[in-house]
């Protein structure tokens, strides 16, 4: 009985000791992992000076957006108030459908301008207070001083790219629908004599298409094999199935199919038929600014689909795709220019640098617009057109950097 009693109490004690050892090992492992993460963490490289500049940069950037967009809203309200009253636009739609999407769209569109203004503004203020001189005199090089600027640019570029690529296009759809109903009352809702390749060797033709009703008239579908016509379908009317769970479902009315087998011909006809045709209403009707309503993934899908069909109406979509990527890198270039120009302490304050910054910013935006127009109307390669402003201003940034204090 005594041996059994000892074993009975010894077993829980042994498990308790094992649990304590296991807990101690886990705790040491957690401490070791925490120390490792602290050593490899990027924040370990960030000093107090870096956090000071990052807070100044991002704070001034947000302040510039609020200030300039607020002025833009005042001018826009003054310009469109008569139209809103004429078309009896409800206040809720004006606030939440129009201006709630107006603000992020233009804030993201002119983000490089706001970055440049923010850099010029707070760097000139630092230079005016002799803070830049103190930093350089303490042994901090100008190259090292640019580190927090670049970290801020990474944060701003990632946020603006994500918003422009995935979030803002959905809001742009709502804003454009509002403008169609209550502002300009003009939208392209029909197309005539549309011909496209919907599949390999399959050509579709619609004489007239009404996008409001999703109905087309005078429809033909020809199928070719080895450059020979093997099938010819005609229908007096075609309608897109908007309630289907999948895409590309159409209904054809008063249809007739001619199957060609050498010298023989087979004719089949009917009143109504559900069919699968690899085209959508967005492929038939193009409205101004439609590329702005696509996310970056939808842009890629649309471009590849239209190119496989042999369509030439994809240049503006390619320009939009490359411009969204190129604009994200513009913040780095304009930041280097702004920091290099405004880091010297001179008499006259920041007025001169702010003026130079505005001129360079608007020059960048104008060059971007001109290159995009050349690409759409003159056949200039879209990728080069989107990156030309960055290439030119990268040279300007290098020259300004060489003249910066060190």
PDB file of C-alpha atoms in Angstrom, residues 3 22 52 67 115 146 156 195 221 288 328 365:
ATOM      1  CA  UNK A   3       4.580   1.780  -2.558  1.00  0.00           C
ATOM      2  CA  UNK A  22       8.266  22.719 -21.507  1.00  0.00           C
ATOM      3  CA  UNK A  52      10.652  63.346 -37.112  1.00  0.00           C
ATOM      4  CA  UNK A  67      -6.419  72.374 -48.279  1.00  0.00           C
ATOM      5  CA  UNK A 115       3.873  65.230 -52.525  1.00  0.00           C
ATOM      6  CA  UNK A 146      16.928  61.476 -47.904  1.00  0.00           C
ATOM      7  CA  UNK A 156       2.430  57.081 -50.035  1.00  0.00           C
ATOM      8  CA  UNK A 195     -17.657  44.168 -86.081  1.00  0.00           C
ATOM      9  CA  UNK A 221     -22.019  35.502 -86.716  1.00  0.00           C
ATOM     10  CA  UNK A 288     -15.717  58.546 -72.351  1.00  0.00           C
ATOM     11  CA  UNK A 328       3.418  55.673 -58.278  1.00  0.00           C
ATOM     12  CA  UNK A 365       1.191  66.833 -65.280  1.00  0.00           C
TER      13      UNK A 365
END
